Amino acid sequence: MTEDRHYRMPRVLKDEDDLHPSNPTSGATFQDVASIRFSRRAALMGLLATSALTAVGAAVGPLREAKAAAGPSSLQFAEIPHGYDAEFHVAEGYEAQILLRWGDKVLAGAPEFAPGKLTADGQAKQFGYNCDFIGYLPLPAGSDNSENGLLFVNHEYTNPHMMFPGFSDAKAAAAGTTAETTAIELEAHGGSVVEVKKEGGAWKVVDGSKYNRRITLNTEMEVGGPVAGHDRLKTSADATGKKVLGMINNCAGGWTPWGTILTGEENFHQYFGGDPSGTAEAANHKRYGLKGEPSYPWGKFVDRFDATKEPNEPNRFGWIVEVNPYEPDQPPVKRTALGRFKHEGAQAVVSADGRVVAYTGDDERFEYVYKYVSNGTFDPAAGFANSTLLDDGVLHVAKFADDGNVEWLPLVHGQGELTEANGFKSQADVLIEARRAADLLKATKMDRPEDIEVDPKSGKVYVVLTKNDKRKADQVDGVNARADNKWGHIVELTPPAKDGKADHAATKFAWDIFLQAGDPKDAAQGAKYGGEVSESGWFANPDNIAFDPKGRIWISTDGFPDFGVHDGVWAADTDGAGRAITKHFVGCPRGAEMCGPVFTPDGQTLFVSVQHPGEEDESNFDAPTTRWPDFADGVPPRPSVVAIVKKGGGEIGS
Ligand code: FEO
Ligand code: CA
Ligand code: CA
Ligand code: CA
């Protein structure tokens, strides 16, 4: 199947970008292919012989052994087949509860969802479009309550031809954009916070909860860190450079040890029209893919989306945004110390010595993997005051060597190439142009870094690389080992141990390939799993991941429809005999990608996002290819959050 099998508006632009990736440098060291080995586990064992990570992992040892005796995988569900149809599928014995649909009430005064009759005021109070990342935060804060909590959900982008009647496809909808549709789409972006409760085995939204909240492209936000107040962030609407309206294209995310959400602004370039080439920011905007030909022609109606009129406005997007769902009146903060690029998401953990480390990837072909290390240390008693740790620290970028080591290179103004001679006058410049800084450090160009998560059981870090079919044979390196990588892979990083804990702040880790996706029956694809996978156990295009309480990995996909198969969820053990043997648990309705997998602390609920159902060629509001989840005449498909539970209760996958 070809890449353009589905005509998907933002994807179309994405694919055009992919033809011309915005990283022009040739600095990456493409190494001797012959020296590349698939598994470095043996070397790793030597490197970490005294690793306490192993000891942490041993906490689940007995269970693993018991399961291993029964078969290679510890996952106890009957796999669903590959398929492609209008429905949502989950393994037998499980129940999929539709929890929140686009247009559902979030705030008091929200109108009933009325297809074809949307209003901006109504959308501002309703659940937004294209749900992506989901964070589950227990109530009360700091508890492990698995039956009452807050869901934070991203609304990544809008599909106007699926939201409004009368447009044959995405191009027609873009051409038909008006001030009114623009206003609605601004409110359909951002995020939602809702209180949710499980009663009698059924999840529901708590109507009228004081926590329920919409964050949109019109929500006032603060800027934190070294870039706050910088001239390059000042616009006609904001002379301070410290107040931004809204967040954009928020894809994945994570959480902090103090109970806040980190959400990643991804493809912000799609929203800015005008001609940036004539401005002082021309080179900067080019590196980030602004071409003056946005998917969303909002700049015709709202000046800040016209980069000729407001050349600094794009510099106010592309950040990690921190949101405190427990405090609905607290403004979100753009944490600029974590750098500006097309963030998939960010996940923060406490390192061995108490410093906070946040992993974050730049999701474009040939872009980089980053981590941020705070200067100060986490104080469990300090609550939200810990968030200043995200304003004072060092951003690093990853350089993978073929010997199984990865080095984290600091992006610090004045060090190495990051000087005024190269156009960086301060740390703010380094952070605004993090991509160019990373180019100069000759970081490793990756196959589209998506989610990066830490297995809480083992302390190992998993980097999801969704695909890169533009990588040529002479661009293959150890960690991106396939040319024309249509299928994606997952890299496992092992931090060294310090005082019995994972030293996430260390500058040198070991790496291994966890799996290479694709169909193992076709040797030419070079797929590699931990052992034999079933007929439906193989997959392509991993995007987001989650870990269950046993430390097993649950992988959601974005792109498998290009191979004629629904996107969905596949799960695997991360160690033992079932390591990297994936099993198929969930399948999406046609046209959708699967996002946001997250477990409640007890492992008994898996929340997932079904994003852009029916986003296919020939599909539109009036004649969609699926009407999931309502299946009612006149009602278009609705991106929705689904809660998956085991019938009769119990841990998922056990
Ligand atoms: Fe929005 Fe990287 O997927
Ligand atoms: Ca997405
Ligand atoms: Ca994603
Ligand atoms: Ca994706």
XYZ file of C-alpha atoms and ligand atoms in Angstrom:
660
model
C 0.000 0.000 0.000
C 1.220 3.474 -0.710
C 1.498 6.236 1.838
C -1.213 8.309 0.218
C -3.795 5.576 0.502
C -5.640 7.851 2.883
C -6.104 11.494 2.230
C -5.747 13.007 5.655
C -5.424 16.730 5.858
C -2.640 17.321 8.346
C -1.046 14.092 7.170
C -0.972 15.343 3.619
C 1.093 18.269 4.720
C 3.116 15.967 6.933
C 3.832 13.764 3.949
C 4.855 16.781 1.891
C 7.155 17.716 4.739
C 8.462 14.211 4.702
C 9.425 14.604 1.070
C 11.394 17.634 2.148
C 12.342 17.033 5.781
C 13.377 20.299 7.367
C 16.707 19.031 8.700
C 19.231 20.130 6.064
C 22.414 19.140 7.883
C 24.626 16.279 6.864
C 26.246 16.130 10.267
C 24.923 12.789 11.465
C 27.557 10.142 11.466
C 26.347 7.301 9.309
C 28.428 4.467 10.455
C 29.721 1.208 9.161
C 26.685 -0.932 8.490
C 28.719 -4.093 8.747
C 29.494 -3.407 12.398
C 25.850 -3.218 13.388
C 24.484 -5.960 15.540
C 20.802 -6.380 16.320
C 21.089 -7.292 19.977
C 23.465 -5.775 22.429
C 21.946 -7.421 25.430
C 25.033 -9.455 26.243
C 27.240 -6.383 26.141
C 24.662 -4.594 28.210
C 24.702 -7.246 30.887
C 28.433 -6.729 31.171
C 28.127 -2.976 31.279
C 25.536 -3.113 34.019
C 26.705 -6.184 35.868
C 26.146 -4.515 39.214
C 23.006 -2.746 38.109
C 20.381 -2.409 40.766
C 17.923 -2.114 37.921
C 18.060 -5.859 37.834
C 17.188 -5.918 41.505
C 14.212 -3.644 40.914
C 13.083 -5.942 38.135
C 13.370 -8.904 40.463
C 10.377 -7.621 42.397
C 8.195 -9.106 39.683
C 10.412 -12.126 39.142
C 8.312 -14.881 40.739
C 5.207 -13.880 38.796
C 7.141 -13.823 35.564
C 8.517 -17.282 36.222
C 5.085 -18.686 36.999
C 3.695 -17.240 33.776
C 6.713 -18.261 31.759
C 6.081 -21.857 32.695
C 2.645 -21.621 31.087
C 3.905 -20.151 27.794
C 6.245 -17.597 26.307
C 4.049 -14.550 27.053
C 2.621 -13.588 30.439
C -0.290 -11.870 28.691
C -3.449 -13.829 29.264
C -5.892 -12.767 26.563
C -7.007 -14.293 23.297
C -5.710 -12.136 20.458
C -8.092 -10.443 18.048
C -7.425 -10.825 14.315
C -6.089 -8.129 12.016
C -9.024 -6.415 10.337
C -10.289 -3.177 8.863
C -13.900 -2.173 9.430
C -16.186 0.452 10.948
C -16.097 -0.935 14.498
C -13.952 -0.845 17.627
C -12.651 -4.271 18.659
C -11.235 -5.552 21.943
C -10.199 -9.041 23.029
C -12.960 -11.360 24.191
C -13.799 -11.048 27.869
C -13.211 -7.290 27.847
C -15.655 -4.425 27.618
C -15.091 -1.131 25.759
C -17.033 1.725 27.379
C -17.380 4.922 25.342
C -16.544 7.542 27.960
C -16.213 10.888 26.165
C -17.001 11.863 22.600
C -16.163 15.012 20.674
C -18.959 17.477 21.498
C -19.883 15.931 24.862
C -20.486 18.310 27.740
C -17.435 19.285 29.783
C -18.484 22.610 31.317
C -21.754 23.928 32.704
C -23.892 25.509 30.000
C -22.512 23.325 27.200
C -25.156 22.832 24.506
C -26.204 19.366 23.359
C -23.938 18.171 20.534
C -25.674 19.304 17.346
C -23.974 17.978 14.184
C -23.833 20.604 11.477
C -24.780 23.363 13.925
C -21.574 23.902 15.875
C -20.816 27.211 17.539
C -17.549 28.510 18.956
C -19.168 29.243 22.334
C -20.591 25.736 22.467
C -17.333 24.058 21.421
C -15.501 26.002 24.139
C -17.580 24.098 26.729
C -17.626 20.742 24.952
C -15.024 17.985 24.601
C -12.648 18.999 21.794
C -11.728 17.246 18.552
C -9.153 14.491 17.931
C -8.389 13.278 21.433
C -4.786 12.051 21.721
C -2.758 11.721 24.968
C -4.615 10.712 28.138
C -3.236 11.218 31.645
C -4.990 9.650 34.663
C -4.473 11.502 37.959
C -6.063 9.878 41.033
C -8.302 11.740 43.468
C -7.268 12.747 46.012
C -3.894 13.891 44.693
C -1.090 11.558 45.688
C -3.390 8.557 46.239
C -3.545 5.444 44.068
C -7.320 5.587 43.706
C -8.166 3.645 40.558
C -11.914 4.327 40.578
C -12.027 8.121 40.829
C -9.613 10.529 39.213
C -9.004 13.239 36.660
C -8.460 12.569 32.987
C -6.366 15.080 31.102
C -6.874 14.660 27.355
C -5.130 16.428 24.438
C -7.087 17.622 21.394
C -4.385 17.499 18.744
C -5.952 18.862 15.582
C -9.204 19.387 13.675
C -10.579 17.773 10.506
C -12.967 20.444 9.192
C -14.324 18.222 6.400
C -15.382 15.701 9.070
C -16.688 18.379 11.480
C -18.716 20.535 9.091
C -21.172 19.515 6.346
C -20.746 20.388 2.692
C -17.057 19.711 2.068
C -16.034 16.806 -0.167
C -12.573 16.517 1.348
C -9.888 18.258 3.391
C -8.789 20.496 0.535
C -12.345 21.703 -0.047
C -12.746 22.375 3.670
C -9.500 24.360 3.776
C -10.654 26.420 0.773
C -14.009 26.978 2.479
C -12.550 28.141 5.796
C -14.383 31.152 7.254
C -13.964 33.345 10.305
C -16.746 31.309 11.920
C -15.224 27.856 11.254
C -11.849 29.196 12.374
C -13.344 30.337 15.682
C -14.866 26.877 16.237
C -11.616 25.104 15.382
C -9.633 27.274 17.807
C -11.960 26.069 20.580
C -11.773 22.431 19.409
C -7.965 22.386 19.923
C -6.106 22.232 23.252
C -7.079 19.882 26.041
C -9.805 18.841 28.460
C -9.806 17.929 32.129
C -12.718 15.840 33.408
C -13.346 14.067 36.690
C -14.217 10.419 36.091
C -15.615 7.778 38.409
C -16.138 4.020 38.193
C -19.393 2.820 39.712
C -20.669 -0.735 39.441
C -17.895 -1.457 36.945
C -18.951 1.411 34.645
C -16.916 4.579 34.089
C -18.685 7.923 33.798
C -17.825 11.597 33.703
C -18.723 13.498 36.888
C -21.097 16.186 35.635
C -20.510 19.526 37.323
C -17.171 18.574 38.902
C -15.153 21.616 39.947
C -12.163 20.118 38.107
C -13.847 19.954 34.687
C -12.025 22.329 32.388
C -11.402 23.203 28.767
C -8.078 24.533 27.587
C -8.197 25.920 24.033
C -6.228 28.080 21.627
C -7.743 31.055 23.444
C -6.668 30.067 26.971
C -4.158 32.480 28.493
C -0.880 30.766 29.348
C 2.349 31.824 30.981
C 5.886 31.346 29.742
C 8.470 29.930 32.156
C 12.205 29.348 31.886
C 15.037 31.088 30.027
C 12.913 32.231 27.052
C 10.224 34.011 29.136
C 10.104 37.690 28.187
C 12.641 37.353 25.366
C 12.297 39.777 22.449
C 11.771 36.876 20.039
C 8.515 36.050 21.879
C 7.064 39.568 21.793
C 4.093 40.320 19.514
C 1.659 43.183 18.995
C -0.743 41.504 21.401
C 1.908 40.737 24.036
C 4.667 43.265 24.655
C 5.893 41.202 27.642
C 6.758 38.007 25.729
C 5.344 36.159 28.737
C 1.654 35.656 27.916
C 0.612 33.303 25.132
C -2.907 32.544 23.967
C -3.357 28.801 23.882
C -1.490 25.676 22.931
C -1.495 23.976 19.544
C -1.332 20.480 18.035
C -0.840 18.850 21.441
C -0.051 15.263 20.626
C 1.262 13.073 23.428
C 2.364 13.891 26.944
C 3.264 12.576 30.341
C 3.168 13.551 33.974
C 5.473 14.849 36.672
C 6.279 13.393 40.108
C 4.311 16.301 41.624
C 1.079 15.414 39.832
C 0.971 17.766 36.864
C 0.687 17.037 33.160
C 3.333 17.756 30.521
C 1.815 18.084 27.055
C 3.746 18.435 23.801
C 3.048 20.986 21.068
C 3.862 19.067 17.892
C 3.222 20.215 14.296
C 2.747 23.929 15.004
C 4.071 24.860 11.553
C 0.792 23.723 9.954
C -1.057 26.725 11.346
C 0.981 29.711 10.176
C 0.383 31.463 6.864
C 2.009 34.559 5.425
C 5.488 34.652 3.992
C 8.043 34.066 6.731
C 10.920 34.247 4.214
C 10.999 38.029 4.412
C 11.261 38.255 8.181
C 14.151 38.209 10.661
C 12.951 34.743 11.686
C 13.161 33.357 8.129
C 15.915 30.769 8.705
C 14.441 29.714 12.033
C 10.969 29.258 10.563
C 12.376 27.329 7.597
C 14.152 24.856 9.897
C 10.763 24.186 11.516
C 8.947 23.733 8.206
C 6.932 26.976 7.942
C 6.373 27.513 4.240
C 3.557 30.036 4.186
C 1.243 27.274 2.962
C -0.548 26.168 6.107
C -3.045 23.305 6.344
C -5.186 25.723 8.314
C -5.676 29.084 6.541
C -6.635 30.803 9.797
C -4.180 33.646 9.142
C -6.743 35.155 6.752
C -9.017 35.805 9.723
C -6.741 35.933 12.772
C -3.586 38.041 12.415
C -1.462 36.038 14.830
C -1.562 33.072 12.450
C -0.029 35.195 9.688
C 3.756 35.022 10.096
C 4.294 38.085 7.893
C 2.241 40.201 10.276
C 3.422 38.459 13.435
C 6.799 36.799 12.718
C 7.390 36.022 16.416
C 4.075 34.241 17.013
C 5.400 30.836 15.797
C 8.186 31.124 18.412
C 5.479 30.965 21.076
C 4.538 27.416 20.011
C 6.483 24.158 19.873
C 6.988 23.905 23.635
C 6.183 21.519 26.447
C 3.234 22.906 28.398
C 2.697 22.099 32.072
C -0.912 21.899 33.265
C -2.039 21.359 36.862
C -5.380 19.520 36.583
C -5.913 19.699 40.351
C -6.044 23.532 40.206
C -8.507 24.570 37.495
C -7.745 28.282 37.874
C -3.981 27.906 37.552
C -2.790 28.963 34.081
C -0.807 26.450 32.031
C 2.907 27.262 31.691
C 5.123 26.775 28.630
C 8.339 25.327 30.061
C 10.910 26.719 27.641
C 13.960 25.082 29.249
C 12.802 21.843 27.580
C 13.444 23.308 24.134
C 11.353 24.191 21.111
C 10.669 21.595 18.448
C 7.831 19.326 17.306
C 7.406 17.646 20.662
C 5.548 14.363 20.664
C 5.271 14.535 24.461
C 7.428 14.494 27.590
C 7.727 12.156 30.547
C 9.365 13.249 33.815
C 10.972 10.938 36.375
C 13.072 11.394 39.489
C 16.669 10.301 38.947
C 18.819 8.482 41.510
C 20.112 11.691 43.085
C 16.727 13.431 43.159
C 17.136 15.524 40.032
C 14.175 15.483 37.658
C 14.702 14.166 34.139
C 12.187 14.625 31.305
C 12.505 12.631 28.073
C 11.069 14.181 24.919
C 11.232 13.401 21.194
C 10.976 15.584 18.061
C 8.562 13.789 15.736
C 9.799 14.397 12.230
C 11.961 12.298 9.947
C 15.652 12.698 10.781
C 15.026 14.643 13.992
C 16.324 13.991 17.489
C 15.740 12.460 20.920
C 16.230 14.830 23.884
C 16.239 14.762 27.644
C 16.115 17.585 30.159
C 17.926 17.344 33.507
C 16.984 19.750 36.313
C 19.674 21.455 38.365
C 17.722 21.217 41.617
C 16.256 18.135 43.286
C 12.682 16.964 43.835
C 11.103 17.590 47.244
C 8.127 15.237 47.778
C 6.725 17.630 50.412
C 6.812 20.681 48.144
C 4.003 19.770 45.713
C 3.556 22.126 42.777
C 6.496 24.273 43.942
C 8.656 21.544 42.352
C 7.584 22.816 38.941
C 10.313 25.474 39.000
C 12.688 22.523 38.515
C 11.500 22.632 34.895
C 12.780 26.206 34.486
C 16.360 25.650 35.619
C 18.278 22.774 34.077
C 20.115 21.436 31.045
C 18.597 20.145 27.813
C 20.560 17.293 26.205
C 20.344 15.586 22.830
C 21.150 11.944 22.121
C 24.065 10.695 20.041
C 23.915 6.935 19.522
C 27.117 5.016 18.847
C 27.005 1.663 17.098
C 28.740 -0.027 20.034
C 25.543 0.075 22.091
C 26.267 3.276 23.978
C 24.393 6.543 23.777
C 25.833 9.855 24.845
C 23.680 12.777 26.011
C 25.171 16.035 24.732
C 24.327 19.249 26.634
C 22.753 22.130 24.709
C 24.322 24.973 26.681
C 24.988 28.449 25.363
C 28.699 29.243 25.126
C 29.765 25.597 25.047
C 31.241 24.096 21.879
C 29.501 25.377 18.773
C 26.641 27.093 20.580
C 28.174 30.554 20.511
C 27.403 34.020 19.237
C 29.541 33.297 16.183
C 26.923 30.712 15.249
C 24.031 33.077 15.921
C 23.222 32.067 19.490
C 23.337 35.195 21.662
C 21.998 33.499 24.764
C 20.492 30.284 26.113
C 17.109 31.592 24.924
C 18.352 31.432 21.323
C 19.624 27.886 21.877
C 16.192 26.825 23.173
C 14.125 28.642 20.509
C 16.309 27.045 17.827
C 16.956 23.760 19.617
C 16.967 21.870 16.317
C 19.801 23.968 14.885
C 21.739 23.648 18.143
C 21.362 19.866 18.010
C 22.475 19.869 14.337
C 25.729 21.574 15.350
C 26.350 18.932 18.027
C 25.959 16.210 15.364
C 23.234 14.380 17.261
C 21.789 11.179 15.755
C 19.000 11.649 13.223
C 16.201 9.280 14.120
C 13.246 7.592 12.399
C 10.580 10.008 13.770
C 10.781 9.922 17.575
C 7.291 9.614 19.059
C 6.539 8.593 22.645
C 9.351 8.069 25.168
C 8.338 6.384 28.424
C 10.070 4.895 31.449
C 9.145 1.394 32.596
C 8.464 2.076 36.287
C 9.423 -1.498 37.203
C 12.838 -1.680 35.556
C 13.785 1.991 35.115
C 14.546 1.325 31.447
C 13.514 3.933 28.898
C 11.658 3.066 25.696
C 11.943 5.310 22.640
C 9.283 4.767 19.992
C 10.312 5.484 16.386
C 7.260 5.366 14.188
C 8.803 5.112 10.692
C 11.045 6.798 8.135
C 10.654 5.691 4.549
C 13.008 8.435 3.395
C 16.082 6.886 5.024
C 18.412 5.701 2.279
C 20.753 2.713 2.509
C 23.759 4.993 3.018
C 21.961 6.727 5.882
C 21.451 3.567 7.925
C 23.171 3.492 11.308
C 23.161 1.174 14.310
C 20.068 2.518 16.028
C 18.135 3.238 12.820
C 19.071 0.007 11.162
C 16.699 -0.177 8.191
C 16.607 1.807 4.979
C 13.099 2.712 3.770
C 11.780 2.022 7.270
C 8.034 1.857 6.669
C 7.294 -0.038 9.881
C 9.058 1.660 12.802
C 10.921 0.275 15.796
C 11.329 0.631 19.541
C 14.690 1.335 21.182
C 15.363 0.368 24.793
C 17.709 2.593 26.802
C 19.325 1.407 30.023
C 20.577 4.126 32.357
C 23.395 3.173 34.688
C 22.579 2.462 38.331
C 23.498 4.716 41.225
C 22.744 3.872 44.848
C 20.427 1.123 43.670
C 18.373 3.450 41.484
C 18.279 4.351 37.812
C 20.594 7.287 37.125
C 18.495 9.037 34.480
C 20.696 12.136 34.812
C 23.827 10.254 33.625
C 25.421 11.385 30.375
C 26.022 7.859 29.087
C 23.412 5.082 28.711
C 23.366 1.735 26.909
C 20.915 1.066 24.100
C 19.373 -1.983 22.470
C 16.704 -2.573 19.852
C 13.593 -3.826 21.676
C 11.800 -4.706 18.466
C 11.615 -3.837 14.795
C 8.004 -3.812 13.597
C 6.726 -5.296 10.334
C 5.583 -8.645 9.033
C 8.091 -11.350 9.988
C 6.803 -13.581 7.175
C 8.329 -11.170 4.647
C 12.056 -11.418 5.323
C 12.726 -8.322 3.216
C 11.042 -6.174 5.878
C 13.653 -7.070 8.484
C 11.082 -7.321 11.297
C 12.441 -8.555 14.614
C 10.444 -9.577 17.657
C 11.476 -11.458 20.782
C 10.235 -14.734 19.330
C 7.490 -16.022 17.113
C 4.454 -13.740 16.925
C 1.004 -14.902 15.866
C -0.729 -14.115 12.578
C -2.145 -10.909 14.160
C 0.677 -10.335 16.648
C 2.776 -8.319 14.208
C 2.098 -4.639 13.637
C 3.545 -1.451 12.143
C 4.028 2.190 13.150
C 4.251 2.229 16.947
C 3.378 5.685 18.323
C 2.401 5.805 22.010
C 3.203 3.316 24.774
C 2.073 2.621 28.326
C 3.258 0.262 31.044
C 0.918 -1.810 33.181
C 1.670 -2.429 36.888
C 3.621 -5.574 35.933
C 5.947 -3.541 33.694
C 4.541 -4.920 30.445
C 4.505 -2.624 27.430
C 1.256 -1.681 25.624
C 1.866 -0.156 22.213
C -0.633 1.923 20.230
C -0.141 2.423 16.505
C -0.588 5.179 13.903
C -0.243 4.137 10.284
C -1.066 0.429 10.081
C -4.030 1.268 7.765
C -1.368 1.951 5.122
C -0.894 -1.831 5.186
C -4.637 -2.510 5.110
C -4.934 -3.236 8.834
C -6.626 -1.206 11.585
C -4.528 0.694 14.086
C -4.838 -0.543 17.643
C -3.016 -1.822 20.704
C -0.414 -4.588 20.894
C 1.154 -5.724 24.196
C 4.302 -7.596 25.200
C 6.452 -8.532 28.149
C 9.641 -6.511 28.477
C 11.670 -9.361 29.969
C 11.579 -13.120 30.365
C 10.674 -15.619 27.667
C 7.843 -13.427 26.380
C 10.038 -10.361 25.888
C 9.049 -8.397 22.760
C 6.540 -11.025 21.625
C 3.593 -8.755 20.814
C -0.070 -9.749 21.072
C -3.019 -7.930 19.506
C -5.518 -6.557 22.053
C -7.487 -3.651 20.465
C -8.446 -2.649 16.907
C -9.688 0.836 15.927
C -12.577 1.762 13.650
C -11.425 2.427 10.088
C -9.531 5.627 9.394
C -8.635 6.088 13.074
C -5.312 5.956 14.825
C -4.976 4.719 18.386
C -3.618 7.114 21.000
C -3.259 7.761 24.664
C -3.061 4.344 26.260
C -2.868 4.738 30.037
C -3.660 2.422 32.948
C -5.199 3.176 36.293
C -2.715 2.364 39.086
C -4.451 -0.989 39.769
C -4.079 -2.058 36.124
C -7.824 -2.775 35.909
C -8.709 -0.018 33.431
C -6.982 0.906 30.187
C -8.058 4.261 28.743
C -7.448 4.777 25.020
C -8.184 7.557 22.510
C -9.698 6.812 19.122
C -8.420 9.692 16.992
C -9.773 10.755 13.586
C -12.192 7.840 12.937
C -13.249 7.837 9.281
C -10.275 9.933 8.132
C -9.924 8.311 4.705
C -10.169 9.105 1.007
C -13.761 9.825 -0.046
C -14.839 10.235 3.575
C -16.448 13.410 4.835
C -19.117 14.692 7.216
C -21.935 13.897 4.801
C -20.713 10.459 3.707
C -18.271 9.102 6.291
C -16.765 5.614 6.045
C -17.781 4.968 9.656
C -20.238 6.651 12.004
C -18.537 5.195 15.099
C -19.402 5.422 17.935
C -23.033 6.624 17.559
C -23.874 4.931 14.252
C -26.807 7.344 13.910
C -27.958 8.933 10.649
C -26.587 12.435 10.226
C -24.062 12.038 13.032
C -20.437 11.985 11.823
C -17.767 9.793 13.424
C -16.638 11.278 16.737
C -13.125 11.009 18.142
C -13.665 9.481 21.599
C -12.024 8.221 24.766
C -12.776 4.575 25.550
C -12.385 2.881 28.942
C -11.501 -0.803 28.642
C -12.231 -3.091 31.591
C -12.308 -6.823 32.100
C -15.831 -8.215 32.304
C -16.357 -9.138 35.943
C -13.287 -7.097 36.987
C -9.605 -7.876 37.389
C -6.272 -6.806 35.997
C -6.056 -6.318 32.263
C -3.903 -8.909 30.531
C -3.657 -11.149 33.601
Fe 0.966 13.580 16.637
Fe 3.804 12.334 16.564
O 2.042 12.070 16.419
Ca -1.967 11.850 16.809
Ca 1.488 10.585 18.291
Ca 1.945 9.565 14.980
